[in-house]
Tab-separated table of N, CA and C in Angstrom:
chain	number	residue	atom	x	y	z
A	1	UNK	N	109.152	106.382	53.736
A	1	UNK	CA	108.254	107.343	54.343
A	1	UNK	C	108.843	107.796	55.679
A	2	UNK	N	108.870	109.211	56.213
A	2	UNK	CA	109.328	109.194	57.074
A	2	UNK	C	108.563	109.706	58.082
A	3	UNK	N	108.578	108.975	59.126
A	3	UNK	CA	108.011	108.494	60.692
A	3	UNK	C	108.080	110.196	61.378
A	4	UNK	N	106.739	110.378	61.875
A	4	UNK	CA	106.938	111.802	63.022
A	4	UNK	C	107.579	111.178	64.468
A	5	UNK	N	108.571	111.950	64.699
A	5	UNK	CA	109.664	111.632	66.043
A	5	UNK	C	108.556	110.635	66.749
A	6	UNK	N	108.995	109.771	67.531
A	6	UNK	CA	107.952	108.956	68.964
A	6	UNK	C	108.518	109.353	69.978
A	7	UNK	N	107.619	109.271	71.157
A	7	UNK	CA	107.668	109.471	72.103
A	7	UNK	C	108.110	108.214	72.789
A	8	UNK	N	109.614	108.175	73.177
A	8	UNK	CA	109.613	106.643	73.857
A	8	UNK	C	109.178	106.509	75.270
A	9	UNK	N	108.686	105.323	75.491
A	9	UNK	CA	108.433	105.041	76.821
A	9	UNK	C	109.373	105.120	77.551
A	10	UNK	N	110.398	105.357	78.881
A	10	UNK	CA	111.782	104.628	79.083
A	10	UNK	C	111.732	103.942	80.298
A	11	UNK	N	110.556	103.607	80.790
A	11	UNK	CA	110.014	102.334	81.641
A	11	UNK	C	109.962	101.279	81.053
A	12	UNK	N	109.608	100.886	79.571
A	12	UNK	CA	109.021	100.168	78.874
A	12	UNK	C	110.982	100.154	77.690
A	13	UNK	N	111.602	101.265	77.954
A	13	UNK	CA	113.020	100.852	77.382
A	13	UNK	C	113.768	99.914	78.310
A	14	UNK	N	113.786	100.364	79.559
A	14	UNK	CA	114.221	99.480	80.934
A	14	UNK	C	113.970	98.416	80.674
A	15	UNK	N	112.683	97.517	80.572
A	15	UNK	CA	112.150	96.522	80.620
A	15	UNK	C	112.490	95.498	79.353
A	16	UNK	N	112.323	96.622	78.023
A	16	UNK	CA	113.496	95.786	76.768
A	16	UNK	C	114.781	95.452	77.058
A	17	UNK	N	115.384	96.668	77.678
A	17	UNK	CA	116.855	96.506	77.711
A	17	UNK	C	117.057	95.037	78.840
A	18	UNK	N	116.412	95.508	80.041
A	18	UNK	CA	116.983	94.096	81.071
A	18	UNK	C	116.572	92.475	79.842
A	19	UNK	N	115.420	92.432	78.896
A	19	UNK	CA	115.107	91.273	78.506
A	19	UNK	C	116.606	91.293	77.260
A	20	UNK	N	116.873	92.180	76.629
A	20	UNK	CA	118.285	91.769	75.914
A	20	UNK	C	119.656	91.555	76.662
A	21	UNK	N	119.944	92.423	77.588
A	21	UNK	CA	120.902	91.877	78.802
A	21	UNK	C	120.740	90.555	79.060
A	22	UNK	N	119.494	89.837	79.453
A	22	UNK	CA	119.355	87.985	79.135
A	22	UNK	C	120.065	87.740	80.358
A	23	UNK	N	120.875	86.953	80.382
A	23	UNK	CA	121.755	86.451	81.591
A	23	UNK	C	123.153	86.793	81.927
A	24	UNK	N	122.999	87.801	81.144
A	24	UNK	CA	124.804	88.561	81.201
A	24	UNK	C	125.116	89.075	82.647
A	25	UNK	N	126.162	88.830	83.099
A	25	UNK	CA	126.575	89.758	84.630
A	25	UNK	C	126.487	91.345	84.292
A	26	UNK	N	125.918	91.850	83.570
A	26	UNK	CA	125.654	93.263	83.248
A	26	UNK	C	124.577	94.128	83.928
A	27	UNK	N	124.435	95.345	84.351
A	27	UNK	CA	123.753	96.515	85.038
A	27	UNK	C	123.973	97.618	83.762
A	28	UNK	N	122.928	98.598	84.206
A	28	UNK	CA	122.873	99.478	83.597
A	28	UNK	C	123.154	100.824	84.465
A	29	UNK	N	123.817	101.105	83.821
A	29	UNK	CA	124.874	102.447	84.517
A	29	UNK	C	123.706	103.949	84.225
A	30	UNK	N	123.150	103.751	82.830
A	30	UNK	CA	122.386	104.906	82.477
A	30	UNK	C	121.775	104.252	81.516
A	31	UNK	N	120.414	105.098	81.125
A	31	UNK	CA	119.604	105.239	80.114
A	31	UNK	C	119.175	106.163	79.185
A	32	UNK	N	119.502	106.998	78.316
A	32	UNK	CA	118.803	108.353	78.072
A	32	UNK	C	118.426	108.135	76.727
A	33	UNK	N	117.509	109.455	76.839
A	33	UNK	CA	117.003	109.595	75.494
A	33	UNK	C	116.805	110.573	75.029
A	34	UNK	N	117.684	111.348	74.020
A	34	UNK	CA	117.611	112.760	73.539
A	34	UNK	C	116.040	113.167	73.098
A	35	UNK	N	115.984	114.349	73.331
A	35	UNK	CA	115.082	115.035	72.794
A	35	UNK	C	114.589	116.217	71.554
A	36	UNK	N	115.208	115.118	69.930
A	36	UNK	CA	115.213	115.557	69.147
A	36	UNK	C	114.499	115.171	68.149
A	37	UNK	N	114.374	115.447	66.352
A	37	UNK	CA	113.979	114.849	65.779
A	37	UNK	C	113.969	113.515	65.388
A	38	UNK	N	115.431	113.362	65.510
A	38	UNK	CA	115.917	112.032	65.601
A	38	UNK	C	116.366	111.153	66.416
A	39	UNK	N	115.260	110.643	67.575
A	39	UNK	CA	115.676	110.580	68.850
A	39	UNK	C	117.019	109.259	69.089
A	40	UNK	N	117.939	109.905	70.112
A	40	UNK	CA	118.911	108.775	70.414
A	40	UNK	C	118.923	108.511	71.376
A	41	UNK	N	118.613	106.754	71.498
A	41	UNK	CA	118.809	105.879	72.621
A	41	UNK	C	119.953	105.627	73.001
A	42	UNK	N	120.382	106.319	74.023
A	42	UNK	CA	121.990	105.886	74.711
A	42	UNK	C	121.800	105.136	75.605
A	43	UNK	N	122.655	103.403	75.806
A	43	UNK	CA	122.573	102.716	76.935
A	43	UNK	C	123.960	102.720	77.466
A	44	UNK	N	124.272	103.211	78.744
A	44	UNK	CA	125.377	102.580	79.431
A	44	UNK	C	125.445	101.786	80.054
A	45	UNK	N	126.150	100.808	79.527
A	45	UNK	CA	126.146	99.191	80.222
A	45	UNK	C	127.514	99.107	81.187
A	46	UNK	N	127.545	98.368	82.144
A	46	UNK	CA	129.216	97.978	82.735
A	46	UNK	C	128.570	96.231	83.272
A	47	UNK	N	129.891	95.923	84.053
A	47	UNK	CA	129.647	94.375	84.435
A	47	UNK	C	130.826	94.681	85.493
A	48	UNK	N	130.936	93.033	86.197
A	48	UNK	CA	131.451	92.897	87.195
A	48	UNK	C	133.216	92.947	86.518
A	49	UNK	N	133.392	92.954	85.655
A	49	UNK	CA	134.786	92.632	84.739
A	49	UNK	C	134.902	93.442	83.574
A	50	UNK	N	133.835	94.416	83.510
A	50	UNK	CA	133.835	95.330	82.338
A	50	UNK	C	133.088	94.575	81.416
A	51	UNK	N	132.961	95.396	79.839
A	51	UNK	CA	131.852	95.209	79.147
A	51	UNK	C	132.561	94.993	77.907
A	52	UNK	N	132.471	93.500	77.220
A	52	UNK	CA	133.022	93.442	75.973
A	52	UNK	C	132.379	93.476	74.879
A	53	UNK	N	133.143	94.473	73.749
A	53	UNK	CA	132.294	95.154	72.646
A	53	UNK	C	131.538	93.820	71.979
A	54	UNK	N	131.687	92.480	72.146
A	54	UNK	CA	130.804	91.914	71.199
A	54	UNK	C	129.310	91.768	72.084
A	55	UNK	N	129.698	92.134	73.568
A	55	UNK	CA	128.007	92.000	74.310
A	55	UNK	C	127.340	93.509	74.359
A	56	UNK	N	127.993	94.382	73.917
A	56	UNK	CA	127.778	95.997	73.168
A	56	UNK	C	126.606	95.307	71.753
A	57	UNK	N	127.214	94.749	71.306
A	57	UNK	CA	127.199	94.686	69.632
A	57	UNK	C	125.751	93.557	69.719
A	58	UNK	N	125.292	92.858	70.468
A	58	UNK	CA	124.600	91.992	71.065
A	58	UNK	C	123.423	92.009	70.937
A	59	UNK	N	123.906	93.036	72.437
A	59	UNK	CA	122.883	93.691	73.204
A	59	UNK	C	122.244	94.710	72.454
A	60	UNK	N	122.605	95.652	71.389
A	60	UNK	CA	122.236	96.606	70.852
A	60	UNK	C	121.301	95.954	69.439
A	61	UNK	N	121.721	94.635	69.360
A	61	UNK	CA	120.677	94.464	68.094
A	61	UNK	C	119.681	93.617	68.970
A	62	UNK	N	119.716	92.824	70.249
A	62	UNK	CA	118.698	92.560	70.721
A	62	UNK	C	117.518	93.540	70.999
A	63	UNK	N	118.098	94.704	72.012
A	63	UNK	CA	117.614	96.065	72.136
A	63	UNK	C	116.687	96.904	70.781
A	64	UNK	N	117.162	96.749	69.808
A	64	UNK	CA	116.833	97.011	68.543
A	64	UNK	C	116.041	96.174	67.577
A	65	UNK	N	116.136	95.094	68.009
A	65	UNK	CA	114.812	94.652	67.263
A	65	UNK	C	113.205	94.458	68.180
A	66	UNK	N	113.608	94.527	69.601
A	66	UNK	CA	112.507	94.783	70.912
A	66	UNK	C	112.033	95.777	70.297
A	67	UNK	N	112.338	97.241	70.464
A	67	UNK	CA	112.206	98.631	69.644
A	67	UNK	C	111.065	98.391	68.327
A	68	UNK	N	112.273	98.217	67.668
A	68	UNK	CA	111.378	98.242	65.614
A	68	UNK	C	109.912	97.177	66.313
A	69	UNK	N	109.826	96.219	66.904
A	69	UNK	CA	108.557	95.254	66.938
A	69	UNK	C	107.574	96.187	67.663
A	70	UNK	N	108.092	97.184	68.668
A	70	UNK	CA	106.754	97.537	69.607
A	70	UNK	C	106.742	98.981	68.812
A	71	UNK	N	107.391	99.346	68.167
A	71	UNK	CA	107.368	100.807	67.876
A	71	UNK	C	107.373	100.751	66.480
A	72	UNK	N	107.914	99.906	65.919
A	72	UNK	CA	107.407	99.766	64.102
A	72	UNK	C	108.429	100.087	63.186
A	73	UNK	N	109.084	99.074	62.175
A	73	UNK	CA	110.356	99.042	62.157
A	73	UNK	C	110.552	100.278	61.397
A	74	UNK	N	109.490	101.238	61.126
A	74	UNK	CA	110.035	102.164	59.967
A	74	UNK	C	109.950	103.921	60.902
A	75	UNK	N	109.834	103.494	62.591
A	75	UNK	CA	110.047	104.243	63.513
A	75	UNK	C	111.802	104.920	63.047
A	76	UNK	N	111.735	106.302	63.327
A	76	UNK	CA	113.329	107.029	63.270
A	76	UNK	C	114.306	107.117	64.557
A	77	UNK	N	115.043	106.619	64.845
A	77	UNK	CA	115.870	106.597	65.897
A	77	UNK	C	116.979	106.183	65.778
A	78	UNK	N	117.909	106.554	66.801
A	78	UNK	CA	119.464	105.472	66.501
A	78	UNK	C	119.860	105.225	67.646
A	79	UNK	N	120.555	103.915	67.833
A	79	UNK	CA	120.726	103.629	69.235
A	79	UNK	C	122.084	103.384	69.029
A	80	UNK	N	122.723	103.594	70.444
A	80	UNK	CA	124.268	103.687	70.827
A	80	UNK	C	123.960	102.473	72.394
A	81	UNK	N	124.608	101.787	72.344
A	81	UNK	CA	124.780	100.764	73.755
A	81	UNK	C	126.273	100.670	73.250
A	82	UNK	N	126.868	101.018	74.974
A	82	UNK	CA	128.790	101.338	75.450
A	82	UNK	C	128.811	101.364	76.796
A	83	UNK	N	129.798	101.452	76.876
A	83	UNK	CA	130.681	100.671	78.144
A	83	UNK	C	130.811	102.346	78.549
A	84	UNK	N	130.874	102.909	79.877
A	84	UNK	CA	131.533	103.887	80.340
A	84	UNK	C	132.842	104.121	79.854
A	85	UNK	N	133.036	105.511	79.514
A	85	UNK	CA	134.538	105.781	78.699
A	85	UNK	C	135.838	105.750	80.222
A	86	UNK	N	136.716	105.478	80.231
A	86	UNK	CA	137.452	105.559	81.469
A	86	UNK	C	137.726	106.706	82.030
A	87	UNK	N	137.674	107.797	81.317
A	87	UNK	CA	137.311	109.539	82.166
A	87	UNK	C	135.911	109.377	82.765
A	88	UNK	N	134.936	108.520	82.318
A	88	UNK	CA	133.915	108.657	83.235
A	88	UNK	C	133.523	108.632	84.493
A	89	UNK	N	132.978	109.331	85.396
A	89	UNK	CA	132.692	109.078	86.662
A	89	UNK	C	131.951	107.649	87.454
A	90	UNK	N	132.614	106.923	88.404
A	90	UNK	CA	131.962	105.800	88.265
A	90	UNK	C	130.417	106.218	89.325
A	91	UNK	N	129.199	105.758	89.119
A	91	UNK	CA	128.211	106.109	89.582
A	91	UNK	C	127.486	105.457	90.037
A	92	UNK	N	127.683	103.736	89.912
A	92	UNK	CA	127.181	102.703	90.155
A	92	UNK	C	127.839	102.021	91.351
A	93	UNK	N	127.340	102.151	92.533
A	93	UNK	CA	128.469	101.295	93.578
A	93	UNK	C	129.241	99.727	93.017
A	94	UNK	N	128.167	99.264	92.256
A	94	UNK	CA	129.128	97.458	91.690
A	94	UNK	C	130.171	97.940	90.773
A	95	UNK	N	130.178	99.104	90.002
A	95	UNK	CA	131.504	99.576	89.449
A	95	UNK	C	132.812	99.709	89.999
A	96	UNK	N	132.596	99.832	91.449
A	96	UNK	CA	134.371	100.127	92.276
A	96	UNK	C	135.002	98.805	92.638
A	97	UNK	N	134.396	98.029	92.974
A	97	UNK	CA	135.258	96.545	93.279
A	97	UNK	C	136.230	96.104	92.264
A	98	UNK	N	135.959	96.463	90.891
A	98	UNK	CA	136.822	96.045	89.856
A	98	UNK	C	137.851	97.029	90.041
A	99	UNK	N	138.499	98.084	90.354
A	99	UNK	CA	138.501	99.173	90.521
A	99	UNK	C	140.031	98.825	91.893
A	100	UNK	N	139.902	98.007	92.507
A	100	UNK	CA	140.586	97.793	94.255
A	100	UNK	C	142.378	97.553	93.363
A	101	UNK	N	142.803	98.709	94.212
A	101	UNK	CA	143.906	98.572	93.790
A	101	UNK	C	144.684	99.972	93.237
A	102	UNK	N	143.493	100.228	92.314
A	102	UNK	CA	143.517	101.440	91.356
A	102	UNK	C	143.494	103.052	92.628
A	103	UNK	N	143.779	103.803	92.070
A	103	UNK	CA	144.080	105.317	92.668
A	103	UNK	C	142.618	105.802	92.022
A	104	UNK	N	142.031	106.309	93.179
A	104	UNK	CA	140.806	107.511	92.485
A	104	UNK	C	141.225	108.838	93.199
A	105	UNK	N	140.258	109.380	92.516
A	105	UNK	CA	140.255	110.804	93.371
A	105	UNK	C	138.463	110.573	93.670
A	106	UNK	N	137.878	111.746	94.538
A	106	UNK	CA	137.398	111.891	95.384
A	106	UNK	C	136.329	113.377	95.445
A	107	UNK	N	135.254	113.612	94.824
A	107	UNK	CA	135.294	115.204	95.574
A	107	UNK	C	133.932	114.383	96.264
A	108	UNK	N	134.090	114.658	97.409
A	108	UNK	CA	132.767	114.652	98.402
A	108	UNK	C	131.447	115.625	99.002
A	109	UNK	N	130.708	115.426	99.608
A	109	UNK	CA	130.013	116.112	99.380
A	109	UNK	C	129.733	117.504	100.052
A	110	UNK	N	130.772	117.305	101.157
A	110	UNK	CA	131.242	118.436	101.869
A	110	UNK	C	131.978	119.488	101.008
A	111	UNK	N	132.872	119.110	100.343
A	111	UNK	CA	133.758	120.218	99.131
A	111	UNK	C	134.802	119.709	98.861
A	112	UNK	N	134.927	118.712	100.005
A	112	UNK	CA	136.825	118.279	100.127
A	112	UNK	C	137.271	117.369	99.034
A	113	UNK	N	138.298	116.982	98.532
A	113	UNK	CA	138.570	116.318	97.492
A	113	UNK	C	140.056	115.102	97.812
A	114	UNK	N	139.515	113.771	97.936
A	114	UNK	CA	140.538	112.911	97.989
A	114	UNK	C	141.144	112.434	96.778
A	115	UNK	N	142.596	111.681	97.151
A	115	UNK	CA	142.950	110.780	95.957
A	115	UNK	C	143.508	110.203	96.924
A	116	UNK	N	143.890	108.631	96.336
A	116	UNK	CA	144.187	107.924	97.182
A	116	UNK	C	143.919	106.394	96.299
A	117	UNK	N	144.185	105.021	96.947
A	117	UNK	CA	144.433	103.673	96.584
A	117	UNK	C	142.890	103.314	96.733
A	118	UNK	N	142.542	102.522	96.344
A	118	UNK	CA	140.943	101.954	96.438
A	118	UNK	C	141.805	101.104	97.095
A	119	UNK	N	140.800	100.560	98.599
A	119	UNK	CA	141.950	99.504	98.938
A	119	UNK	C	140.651	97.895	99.316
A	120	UNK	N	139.403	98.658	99.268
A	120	UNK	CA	137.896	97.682	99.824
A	120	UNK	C	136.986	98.645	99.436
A	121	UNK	N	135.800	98.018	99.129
A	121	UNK	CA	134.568	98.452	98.703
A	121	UNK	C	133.419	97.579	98.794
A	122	UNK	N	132.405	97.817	99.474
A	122	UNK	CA	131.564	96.932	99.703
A	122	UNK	C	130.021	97.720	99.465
A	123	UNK	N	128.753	97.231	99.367
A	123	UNK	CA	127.630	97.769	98.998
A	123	UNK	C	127.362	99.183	99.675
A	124	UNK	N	128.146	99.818	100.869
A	124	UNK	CA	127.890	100.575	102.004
A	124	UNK	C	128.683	102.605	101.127
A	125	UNK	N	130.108	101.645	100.857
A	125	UNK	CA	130.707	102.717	100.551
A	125	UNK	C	131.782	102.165	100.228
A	126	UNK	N	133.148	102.638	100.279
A	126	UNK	CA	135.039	102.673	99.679
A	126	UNK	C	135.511	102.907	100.885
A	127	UNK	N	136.619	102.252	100.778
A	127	UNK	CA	138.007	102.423	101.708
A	127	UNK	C	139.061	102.922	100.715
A	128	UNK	N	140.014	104.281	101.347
A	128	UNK	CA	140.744	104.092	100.311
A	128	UNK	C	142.009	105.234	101.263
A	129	UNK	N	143.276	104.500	100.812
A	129	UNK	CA	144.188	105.107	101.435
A	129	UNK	C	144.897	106.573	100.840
A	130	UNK	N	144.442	107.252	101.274
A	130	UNK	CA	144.410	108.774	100.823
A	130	UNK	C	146.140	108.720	100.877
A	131	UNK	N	146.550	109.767	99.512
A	131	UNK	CA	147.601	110.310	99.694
A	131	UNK	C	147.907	111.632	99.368
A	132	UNK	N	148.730	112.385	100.163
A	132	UNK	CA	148.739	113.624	100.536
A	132	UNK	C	150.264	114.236	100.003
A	133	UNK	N	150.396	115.140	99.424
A	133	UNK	CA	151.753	115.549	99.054
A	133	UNK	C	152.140	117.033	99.780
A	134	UNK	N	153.181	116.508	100.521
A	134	UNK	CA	153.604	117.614	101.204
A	134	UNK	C	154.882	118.154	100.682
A	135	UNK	N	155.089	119.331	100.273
A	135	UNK	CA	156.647	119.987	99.404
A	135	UNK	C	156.705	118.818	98.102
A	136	UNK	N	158.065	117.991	98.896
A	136	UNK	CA	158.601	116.963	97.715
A	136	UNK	C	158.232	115.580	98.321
A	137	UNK	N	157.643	115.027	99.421
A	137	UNK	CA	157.308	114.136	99.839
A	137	UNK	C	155.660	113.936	99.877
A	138	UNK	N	155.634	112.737	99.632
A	138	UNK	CA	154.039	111.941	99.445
A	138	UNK	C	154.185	111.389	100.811
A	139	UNK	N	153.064	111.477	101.328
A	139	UNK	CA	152.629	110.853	102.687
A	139	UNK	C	151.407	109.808	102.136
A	140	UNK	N	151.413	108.498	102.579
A	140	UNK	CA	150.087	107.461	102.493
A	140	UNK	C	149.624	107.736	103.787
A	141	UNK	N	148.542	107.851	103.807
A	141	UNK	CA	147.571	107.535	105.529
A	141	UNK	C	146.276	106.649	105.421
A	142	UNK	N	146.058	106.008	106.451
A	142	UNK	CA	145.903	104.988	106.808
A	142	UNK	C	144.391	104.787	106.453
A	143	UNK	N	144.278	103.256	105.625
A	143	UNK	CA	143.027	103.808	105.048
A	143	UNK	C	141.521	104.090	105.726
A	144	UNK	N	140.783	104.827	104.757
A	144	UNK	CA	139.318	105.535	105.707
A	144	UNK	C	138.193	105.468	105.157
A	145	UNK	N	137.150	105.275	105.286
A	145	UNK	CA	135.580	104.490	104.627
A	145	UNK	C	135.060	106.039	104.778
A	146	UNK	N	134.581	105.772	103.469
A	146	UNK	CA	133.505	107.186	102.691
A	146	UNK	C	132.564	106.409	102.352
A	147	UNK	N	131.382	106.605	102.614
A	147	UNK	CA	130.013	106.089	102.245
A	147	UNK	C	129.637	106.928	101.099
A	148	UNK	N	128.699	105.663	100.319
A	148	UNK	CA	128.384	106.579	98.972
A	148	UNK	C	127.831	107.827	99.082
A	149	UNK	N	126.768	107.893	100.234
A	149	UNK	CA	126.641	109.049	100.620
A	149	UNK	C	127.322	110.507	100.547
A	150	UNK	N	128.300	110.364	100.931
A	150	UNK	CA	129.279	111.536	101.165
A	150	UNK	C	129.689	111.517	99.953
A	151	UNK	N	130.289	110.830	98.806
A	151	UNK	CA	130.925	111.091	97.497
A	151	UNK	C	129.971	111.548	96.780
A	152	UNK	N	130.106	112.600	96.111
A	152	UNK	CA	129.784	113.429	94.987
A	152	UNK	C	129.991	112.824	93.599
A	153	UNK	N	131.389	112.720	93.303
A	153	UNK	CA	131.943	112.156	92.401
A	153	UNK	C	132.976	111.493	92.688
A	154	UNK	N	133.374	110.278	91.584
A	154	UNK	CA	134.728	109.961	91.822
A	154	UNK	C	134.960	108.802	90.569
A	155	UNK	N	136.169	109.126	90.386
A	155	UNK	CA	136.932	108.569	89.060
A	155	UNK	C	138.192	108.356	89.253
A	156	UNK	N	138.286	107.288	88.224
A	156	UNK	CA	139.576	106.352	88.298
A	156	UNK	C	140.608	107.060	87.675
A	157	UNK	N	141.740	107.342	88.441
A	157	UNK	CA	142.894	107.706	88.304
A	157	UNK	C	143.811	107.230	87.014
A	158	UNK	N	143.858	107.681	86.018
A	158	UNK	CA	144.872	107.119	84.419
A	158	UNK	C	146.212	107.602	84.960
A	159	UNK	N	146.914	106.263	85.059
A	159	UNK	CA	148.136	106.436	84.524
A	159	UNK	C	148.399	105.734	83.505
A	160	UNK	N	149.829	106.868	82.890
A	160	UNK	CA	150.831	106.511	81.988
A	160	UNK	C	151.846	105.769	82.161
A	161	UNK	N	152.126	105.642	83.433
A	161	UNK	CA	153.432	104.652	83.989
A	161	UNK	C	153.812	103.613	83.577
């Protein structure tokens, strides 16, 4: 028989999701929930060390049987719980500490746009030693604290090297 769309709660998804998270070093990066016939629960999970697909795989049938019990297992939906893709923007300040070391770029909220070394990060904001290319020479300068405030966006630099 098939179920007319529900209306999910996503106060009451929050509150499932933290009870399947359980005791994992895990946060939730995002929550959403499309607005279709077939509604989809997207969770973005990360951790202090990143997110391994078997606490994906876990978490999503814990998450999922919370769901089918309060909403009724013959409710229509599909749920997706994942790790931020690495083009993703990081958005969560506990996301950059793993991160120290790594090159981001930068657009802030003024317009300006850094790249540079993550070099410290603490609950406040990033340190990060900007580098600047002048002609054929790279200049490092000395590193400089951006509060989350001021960042707009910012994502981890892929290399191929």
């Amino acid at each position: 028989m098939f179920q007319i769309p529900m209306h999910f709660d996503r106060n009451l998804l929050l509150e499932m999701l933290h009870d399947a998270i359980g005791d994992e070093e895990l946060f939730i990066v995002s929550l959403t929930v499309s607005d279709s016939v077939l509604p989809k629960v997207t969770v973005t999970l990360d951790g202090p060390n990143g997110l391994a697909i078997q606490s994906c795989a876990t978490i999503s049938r814990r998450l999922g049987r919370r769901i089918d019990e309060h909403y009724g297992e013959e409710s229509a939906y599909s749920l997706e719980v994942t790790s931020p893709g690495a083009d993703q923007p990081l958005t969560d300040p506990r996301q950059y500490p793993r991160h120290i070391g790594r090159s981001l770029t930068m657009k802030l909220a003024d317009g300006t746009e850094k790249t540079g070394t993550l070099t410290a990060a603490t609950a406040e904001g990033v340190e990060i030693e900007e580098v600047i290319k002048q002609k054929t020479k790279k200049t490092t300068l000395p590193a400089a604290f951006y509060s989350f405030g001021d960042i707009k966006e910012a994502k981890v630099v892929i290399s191929f090297k």
